[in-house]
CSV table of C-alpha atoms and ligand atoms in Angstrom, one decimal:
chain,number,residue,atom,x,y,z
A,896,UNK,CA,79.3,77.2,30.6
A,897,UNK,CA,77.5,74.7,32.9
A,898,UNK,CA,79.5,71.6,33.7
A,899,UNK,CA,78.3,68.0,34.2
A,900,UNK,CA,80.7,65.3,35.6
A,901,UNK,CA,80.4,61.7,34.5
A,902,UNK,CA,82.0,59.8,37.3
A,903,UNK,CA,82.3,56.1,36.7
A,904,UNK,CA,84.6,53.7,38.5
A,905,UNK,CA,83.3,51.1,36.1
A,906,UNK,CA,83.1,53.2,32.8
A,907,UNK,CA,80.2,53.3,30.4
A,908,UNK,CA,80.7,51.6,27.0
A,909,UNK,CA,82.6,53.9,24.6
A,910,UNK,CA,79.5,54.5,22.4
A,911,UNK,CA,77.5,55.5,25.5
A,912,UNK,CA,80.2,58.1,26.5
A,913,UNK,CA,80.2,59.5,23.0
A,914,UNK,CA,76.4,59.8,23.1
A,915,UNK,CA,76.3,61.4,26.5
A,916,UNK,CA,78.9,63.9,25.5
A,917,UNK,CA,76.9,64.8,22.3
A,918,UNK,CA,73.6,65.3,24.2
A,919,UNK,CA,75.4,67.6,26.7
A,920,UNK,CA,77.4,69.6,24.1
A,921,UNK,CA,74.3,70.0,21.9
A,922,UNK,CA,72.7,71.7,25.0
A,923,UNK,CA,75.7,73.9,25.5
A,924,UNK,CA,76.9,71.9,28.5
A,925,UNK,CA,80.5,70.9,29.1
A,926,UNK,CA,81.0,67.2,29.9
A,927,UNK,CA,83.8,66.4,32.4
A,928,UNK,CA,84.9,62.7,32.5
A,929,UNK,CA,86.3,60.8,35.5
A,930,UNK,CA,86.6,57.1,34.7
A,931,UNK,CA,88.2,54.2,36.6
A,932,UNK,CA,89.1,56.3,39.6
A,933,UNK,CA,90.5,54.4,42.5
A,934,UNK,CA,90.5,57.1,45.2
A,935,UNK,CA,87.2,58.8,46.4
A,936,UNK,CA,89.2,62.0,46.8
A,937,UNK,CA,89.4,62.3,43.0
A,938,UNK,CA,85.6,62.4,42.9
A,939,UNK,CA,85.5,65.0,45.7
A,940,UNK,CA,87.9,67.2,43.8
A,941,UNK,CA,86.2,66.9,40.3
A,942,UNK,CA,82.7,67.4,41.7
A,943,UNK,CA,83.6,70.8,43.3
A,944,UNK,CA,82.5,73.0,40.5
A,945,UNK,CA,79.9,71.1,38.5
A,946,UNK,CA,76.1,71.6,38.3
A,947,UNK,CA,75.3,68.1,37.3
A,948,UNK,CA,76.6,64.6,38.1
A,949,UNK,CA,76.0,61.3,36.3
A,950,UNK,CA,77.1,58.1,38.0
A,951,UNK,CA,76.6,54.3,37.7
A,952,UNK,CA,77.2,52.3,40.9
A,953,UNK,CA,79.5,55.0,42.3
A,954,UNK,CA,78.7,56.1,45.8
A,955,UNK,CA,77.4,59.6,46.1
A,956,UNK,CA,77.9,60.1,49.9
A,957,UNK,CA,77.1,63.1,52.0
A,958,UNK,CA,80.8,64.1,51.7
A,959,UNK,CA,80.5,64.1,47.9
A,960,UNK,CA,77.2,66.2,48.0
A,961,UNK,CA,78.8,68.6,50.4
A,962,UNK,CA,82.0,69.0,48.3
A,963,UNK,CA,79.8,69.8,45.2
A,964,UNK,CA,79.0,73.4,46.0
A,965,UNK,CA,77.2,74.1,42.7
A,966,UNK,CA,75.5,70.7,42.3
A,967,UNK,CA,71.8,70.9,41.3
A,968,UNK,CA,71.2,67.4,39.9
A,969,UNK,CA,72.6,63.9,40.3
A,970,UNK,CA,71.4,61.0,38.1
A,971,UNK,CA,72.1,57.4,38.7
A,972,UNK,CA,72.3,55.7,35.3
A,973,UNK,CA,70.4,52.6,36.4
A,974,UNK,CA,67.4,51.5,38.4
A,975,UNK,CA,68.5,51.0,42.0
A,976,UNK,CA,69.6,54.2,43.7
A,977,UNK,CA,70.8,52.9,47.1
A,978,UNK,CA,74.2,54.3,46.2
A,979,UNK,CA,72.9,57.9,46.5
A,980,UNK,CA,72.6,59.6,49.9
A,981,UNK,CA,69.1,60.9,49.3
A,982,UNK,CA,68.9,62.8,52.7
A,983,UNK,CA,72.1,64.7,51.9
A,984,UNK,CA,70.8,65.5,48.4
A,985,UNK,CA,67.5,66.8,49.8
A,986,UNK,CA,69.2,68.8,52.5
A,987,UNK,CA,71.4,70.5,49.9
A,988,UNK,CA,68.6,71.0,47.4
A,989,UNK,CA,70.1,68.6,44.9
A,990,UNK,CA,67.5,66.7,42.8
A,991,UNK,CA,68.3,63.0,42.6
A,992,UNK,CA,67.1,60.8,39.8
A,993,UNK,CA,67.4,57.3,38.4
A,994,UNK,CA,66.7,56.1,34.9
A,995,UNK,CA,64.0,53.4,35.4
A,996,UNK,CA,63.4,50.8,32.8
A,997,UNK,CA,66.5,51.4,30.8
A,998,UNK,CA,68.4,48.3,31.8
A,999,UNK,CA,65.4,46.1,32.7
A,1000,UNK,CA,65.6,43.8,29.6
A,1001,UNK,CA,69.3,43.0,30.3
A,1002,UNK,CA,68.5,42.1,33.9
A,1003,UNK,CA,65.4,40.1,33.0
A,1004,UNK,CA,67.3,38.1,30.4
A,1005,UNK,CA,70.0,37.3,33.1
A,1006,UNK,CA,67.3,36.2,35.6
A,1007,UNK,CA,66.0,33.7,33.0
A,1008,UNK,CA,69.6,32.6,32.1
A,1009,UNK,CA,70.3,31.9,35.8
A,1010,UNK,CA,67.1,29.8,36.0
A,1011,UNK,CA,68.2,27.7,33.0
A,1012,UNK,CA,71.7,27.4,34.4
A,1013,UNK,CA,70.5,26.1,37.7
A,1014,UNK,CA,67.9,23.8,36.1
A,1015,UNK,CA,70.8,22.2,34.2
A,1016,UNK,CA,72.9,21.8,37.4
A,1017,UNK,CA,75.3,24.6,36.3
A,1018,UNK,CA,76.0,22.6,33.2
A,1019,UNK,CA,77.8,19.8,35.2
A,1020,UNK,CA,77.4,16.4,33.5
A,1021,UNK,CA,74.1,14.7,34.4
A,1022,UNK,CA,70.4,15.1,33.9
A,1023,UNK,CA,68.8,18.5,34.5
A,1024,UNK,CA,65.2,19.8,34.2
A,1025,UNK,CA,63.2,22.2,32.1
A,1026,UNK,CA,61.5,25.5,32.9
A,1027,UNK,CA,58.4,24.6,30.9
A,1028,UNK,CA,55.4,23.9,33.1
A,1029,UNK,CA,57.1,25.0,36.3
A,1030,UNK,CA,55.7,27.7,38.6
A,1031,UNK,CA,57.5,31.0,38.6
A,1032,UNK,CA,57.0,33.6,41.3
A,1033,UNK,CA,57.9,37.3,40.7
A,1034,UNK,CA,58.7,39.0,43.9
A,1035,UNK,CA,58.0,42.7,43.0
A,1036,UNK,CA,56.3,43.5,39.7
A,1037,UNK,CA,58.3,46.6,38.6
A,1038,UNK,CA,60.1,47.1,35.3
A,1039,UNK,CA,62.4,44.1,35.6
A,1040,UNK,CA,59.8,41.8,37.4
A,1041,UNK,CA,57.3,42.3,34.6
A,1042,UNK,CA,59.7,41.4,31.9
A,1043,UNK,CA,60.8,38.3,33.7
A,1044,UNK,CA,57.2,37.3,34.0
A,1045,UNK,CA,56.7,37.8,30.2
A,1046,UNK,CA,59.8,35.8,29.4
A,1047,UNK,CA,58.8,33.1,31.8
A,1048,UNK,CA,55.5,32.8,30.0
A,1049,UNK,CA,57.4,32.4,26.8
A,1050,UNK,CA,59.1,29.4,28.3
A,1051,UNK,CA,55.7,27.9,29.2
A,1052,UNK,CA,56.0,28.6,32.9
A,1053,UNK,CA,52.9,29.4,35.1
A,1054,UNK,CA,53.7,32.8,36.5
A,1055,UNK,CA,52.6,34.3,39.8
A,1056,UNK,CA,53.5,37.7,41.3
A,1057,UNK,CA,53.5,39.5,44.7
A,1058,UNK,CA,53.7,43.3,44.7
A,1059,UNK,CA,51.5,45.3,47.1
A,1060,UNK,CA,52.1,48.5,45.2
A,1061,UNK,CA,50.9,47.3,41.8
A,1062,UNK,CA,47.2,46.8,41.1
A,1063,UNK,CA,45.7,43.3,40.7
A,1064,UNK,CA,44.3,44.4,37.3
A,1065,UNK,CA,47.7,45.5,36.0
A,1066,UNK,CA,49.3,42.1,36.9
A,1067,UNK,CA,46.4,40.1,35.6
A,1068,UNK,CA,46.4,41.9,32.3
A,1069,UNK,CA,49.7,40.2,31.6
A,1070,UNK,CA,48.2,36.7,32.3
A,1071,UNK,CA,50.0,36.6,35.6
A,1072,UNK,CA,48.3,35.3,38.8
A,1073,UNK,CA,48.3,37.6,41.8
A,1074,UNK,CA,49.5,36.4,45.3
A,1075,UNK,CA,48.1,38.3,48.2
A,1076,UNK,CA,50.9,37.4,50.5
A,1077,UNK,CA,54.7,36.7,50.3
A,1078,UNK,CA,54.1,33.4,51.9
A,1079,UNK,CA,51.6,32.4,49.1
A,1080,UNK,CA,54.2,33.3,46.5
A,1081,UNK,CA,57.0,31.2,48.1
A,1082,UNK,CA,54.8,28.3,48.9
A,1083,UNK,CA,53.4,28.1,45.4
A,1084,UNK,CA,56.5,28.7,43.2
A,1085,UNK,CA,59.3,26.3,42.2
A,1086,UNK,CA,61.3,29.3,41.0
A,1087,UNK,CA,61.2,32.7,42.8
A,1088,UNK,CA,62.8,35.7,41.1
A,1089,UNK,CA,63.6,38.6,43.3
A,1090,UNK,CA,63.1,42.2,42.1
A,1091,UNK,CA,62.5,44.2,45.3
A,1092,UNK,CA,64.6,47.4,45.8
A,1093,UNK,CA,67.0,47.5,48.8
A,1094,UNK,CA,65.1,49.7,51.3
A,1095,UNK,CA,65.0,49.8,55.1
A,1096,UNK,CA,61.9,47.6,54.9
A,1097,UNK,CA,63.4,45.0,52.5
A,1098,UNK,CA,67.0,44.6,53.6
A,1099,UNK,CA,67.6,41.1,55.0
A,1100,UNK,CA,63.9,40.4,54.5
A,1101,UNK,CA,64.6,37.2,52.5
A,1102,UNK,CA,65.3,34.6,55.1
A,1103,UNK,CA,65.1,30.9,56.0
A,1104,UNK,CA,61.5,31.2,57.3
A,1105,UNK,CA,60.4,32.4,53.8
A,1106,UNK,CA,62.6,30.0,51.8
A,1107,UNK,CA,61.6,26.9,53.7
A,1108,UNK,CA,58.1,27.4,52.4
A,1109,UNK,CA,59.3,26.7,48.8
A,1110,UNK,CA,58.3,23.4,47.2
A,1111,UNK,CA,60.8,20.5,46.9
A,1112,UNK,CA,63.5,21.4,44.4
A,1113,UNK,CA,62.8,25.2,44.6
A,1114,UNK,CA,65.2,27.7,43.2
A,1115,UNK,CA,65.7,31.3,44.4
A,1116,UNK,CA,67.1,33.8,41.8
A,1117,UNK,CA,68.4,37.1,43.0
A,1118,UNK,CA,69.2,39.8,40.5
A,1119,UNK,CA,68.0,42.6,42.8
A,1120,UNK,CA,70.5,43.4,45.6
A,1121,UNK,CA,72.5,41.2,47.9
A,1122,UNK,CA,71.4,43.3,50.9
A,1123,UNK,CA,67.9,42.0,50.7
A,1124,UNK,CA,69.1,38.5,51.6
A,1125,UNK,CA,69.6,37.4,55.2
A,1126,UNK,CA,72.7,35.5,54.2
A,1127,UNK,CA,73.5,33.6,57.3
A,1128,UNK,CA,70.0,32.3,57.7
A,1129,UNK,CA,69.7,31.4,54.0
A,1130,UNK,CA,73.0,29.6,53.9
A,1131,UNK,CA,72.0,27.6,57.0
A,1132,UNK,CA,68.7,26.6,55.4
A,1133,UNK,CA,70.3,25.6,52.1
A,1134,UNK,CA,72.5,23.2,54.0
A,1135,UNK,CA,69.5,21.7,55.7
A,1136,UNK,CA,67.2,21.6,52.7
A,1137,UNK,CA,69.5,19.9,50.2
A,1138,UNK,CA,66.8,20.1,47.5
A,1139,UNK,CA,66.9,24.0,47.3
A,1140,UNK,CA,69.1,26.1,45.0
A,1141,UNK,CA,70.2,29.7,45.0
A,1142,UNK,CA,71.7,31.8,42.2
A,1143,UNK,CA,72.6,35.5,42.6
A,1144,UNK,CA,73.9,38.4,40.5
A,1145,UNK,CA,76.8,39.5,42.6
A,1146,UNK,CA,78.4,37.2,45.2
A,1147,UNK,CA,77.2,37.4,48.8
A,1148,UNK,CA,79.8,37.8,51.6
A,1149,UNK,CA,79.5,34.1,52.3
A,1150,UNK,CA,80.4,33.2,48.6
A,1151,UNK,CA,83.4,31.0,49.4
A,1152,UNK,CA,81.5,29.0,52.1
A,1153,UNK,CA,78.4,28.7,49.9
A,1154,UNK,CA,80.4,27.5,47.0
A,1155,UNK,CA,82.1,24.9,49.1
A,1156,UNK,CA,79.1,23.7,51.0
A,1157,UNK,CA,76.4,23.8,48.2
A,1158,UNK,CA,78.3,22.8,45.1
A,1159,UNK,CA,76.1,23.0,42.0
A,1160,UNK,CA,73.1,24.1,44.0
A,1161,UNK,CA,74.7,27.6,44.3
A,1162,UNK,CA,76.0,30.1,41.8
A,1163,UNK,CA,76.9,33.8,42.0
A,1164,UNK,CA,78.5,36.2,39.5
A,1165,UNK,CA,81.8,37.6,40.6
A,1166,UNK,CA,80.8,41.1,39.6
A,1167,UNK,CA,77.3,42.5,39.1
A,1168,UNK,CA,76.4,41.5,35.6
A,1169,UNK,CA,72.6,42.3,35.3
A,1170,UNK,CA,72.9,45.6,33.5
A,1171,UNK,CA,76.2,44.7,31.8
A,1172,UNK,CA,75.1,44.7,28.2
A,1173,UNK,CA,76.1,47.2,25.5
A,1174,UNK,CA,72.4,48.0,25.0
A,1175,UNK,CA,71.6,48.7,28.7
A,1176,UNK,CA,74.8,50.7,29.1
A,1177,UNK,CA,73.9,52.9,26.2
A,1178,UNK,CA,70.2,53.2,27.1
A,1179,UNK,CA,70.9,54.2,30.7
A,1180,UNK,CA,73.7,56.6,29.9
A,1181,UNK,CA,71.9,58.5,27.2
A,1182,UNK,CA,68.7,58.6,29.3
A,1183,UNK,CA,70.8,60.1,32.2
A,1184,UNK,CA,72.3,62.7,30.0
A,1185,UNK,CA,68.9,63.7,28.5
A,1186,UNK,CA,67.4,63.9,32.0
A,1187,UNK,CA,70.2,66.2,33.2
A,1188,UNK,CA,69.6,68.5,30.1
A,1189,UNK,CA,65.8,68.5,30.6
A,1190,UNK,CA,66.3,69.4,34.3
A,1191,UNK,CA,69.0,72.1,33.8
A,1192,UNK,CA,67.1,73.7,30.8
A,1193,UNK,CA,63.5,73.2,31.7
A,1194,UNK,CA,63.4,72.2,35.4
A,1195,UNK,CA,61.9,68.9,34.4
A,1196,UNK,CA,61.9,66.6,37.5
A,1197,UNK,CA,60.5,63.4,36.0
A,1198,UNK,CA,62.2,60.5,37.6
A,1199,UNK,CA,63.1,62.4,40.8
A,1200,UNK,CA,63.6,59.9,43.6
A,1201,UNK,CA,64.1,62.3,46.6
A,1202,UNK,CA,60.7,63.9,46.6
B,2277,NAD,N1,71.5,43.2,38.8
B,2277,NAD,C1,71.5,44.4,38.3
B,2277,NAD,O1,72.5,44.8,37.6
B,2277,NAD,C2,70.4,45.3,38.5
B,2277,NAD,C3,70.0,46.2,37.5
B,2277,NAD,C4,68.8,46.9,37.7
B,2277,NAD,C5,68.1,46.8,38.8
B,2277,NAD,N2,68.5,46.0,39.8
B,2277,NAD,C6,67.8,45.9,41.1
B,2277,NAD,O2,66.5,45.4,40.8
B,2277,NAD,C7,65.5,46.2,41.5
B,2277,NAD,C8,64.3,46.3,40.7
B,2277,NAD,O3,64.5,47.0,39.5
B,2277,NAD,P1,63.3,47.6,38.7
B,2277,NAD,O4,63.9,48.3,37.5
B,2277,NAD,O5,62.3,46.5,38.4
B,2277,NAD,O6,62.7,48.6,39.7
B,2277,NAD,P2,61.2,49.2,39.7
B,2277,NAD,O7,61.3,50.4,40.6
B,2277,NAD,O8,60.7,49.3,38.4
B,2277,NAD,O9,60.3,48.1,40.5
B,2277,NAD,C9,60.5,47.8,41.9
B,2277,NAD,C10,59.2,47.2,42.3
B,2277,NAD,O10,59.3,46.8,43.7
B,2277,NAD,C11,58.0,46.9,44.3
B,2277,NAD,N3,58.3,46.9,45.7
B,2277,NAD,C12,58.8,47.9,46.5
B,2277,NAD,N4,58.9,47.5,47.8
B,2277,NAD,C13,58.3,46.2,47.8
B,2277,NAD,C14,58.1,45.3,48.8
B,2277,NAD,N5,58.4,45.5,50.1
B,2277,NAD,N6,57.5,44.1,48.5
B,2277,NAD,C15,57.1,43.8,47.2
B,2277,NAD,N7,57.3,44.7,46.2
B,2277,NAD,C16,57.9,45.9,46.5
B,2277,NAD,C17,57.5,48.2,43.7
B,2277,NAD,O11,56.1,48.3,43.8
B,2277,NAD,C18,58.0,48.1,42.3
B,2277,NAD,O12,56.9,47.6,41.5
B,2277,NAD,C19,66.2,47.5,41.7
B,2277,NAD,O13,65.8,48.2,42.9
B,2277,NAD,C20,67.7,47.2,41.8
B,2277,NAD,O14,68.0,47.0,43.1
B,2277,NAD,C21,69.6,45.2,39.7
């Protein structure tokens, strides 16, 4: 019987685990569960004889891939897959996948919630402002970015987007204006919502030079990855430009300093909250299990990310 390991330091919701187990067992596959592990050696041990691996934010390093002698497929239940060592997977003929779109709505709702929270001065007593009529810039028009754009329109915002990999027609179909350059997006928009993946090209790409182009009172919302921010330069600019605000899903390394120096102009979640809804948890987990089954039974490689 083939075995699939579900390795989650931060476990799936109970309903998701039950659903994953059912999908696997209906396909004649044994599900092995490793939850809340604190030592990476536990993962190295458990992965040694499985054909498939499902993870959340767990790190699938070269060491893990090499310890998994029978591994054919690893699925990251979620959108970002920077926790997978893709080069090691490719070298060892392991197909790596993500589950795009499954948690997008949860992240999009959080991005809007952060905008409202910052507009209302983190709910400190005093007068805030509204999103209606403000300009919203979507930096990367993928699954999450598009949903934030649609929600922003629902709030009466004027929405702009920058994504060199999505056609002008596709963006304009949603009633969203296309920016040809990143500079145009940041200089036009009072709110910028970040949805770029963390890649060699994007890491530390959001810096003071970019942010200082934002209009007076501008707010940057980051529900993408902390790695895309050049933290030192952004923190320095936020101290200089006392009109700007920054809210992030998952605290940057400079969290304590930012909190102390920026007060209500700064907020960050203590732990990554974007995909932490029961719905997203279940959607991503079930999709991951189904993708493993489709791959092991039919060789289906849809959603492969190490092509
Ligand atoms: N906070 C969370 O819990 C959470 C949850 C899901 C996703 N995320 C993060 O959000 C990111 C976006 O998720 P998604 O589901 O929308 O991914 P997606 O793959 O659907 O969209 C990513 C978009 O980024 C665009 N892009 C890539 N490089 C770019 C660049 N240099 N400049 C501009 N655009 C660029 C792509 O064209 C694509 O449209 C993920 O990579 C992940 O890091 C965070």
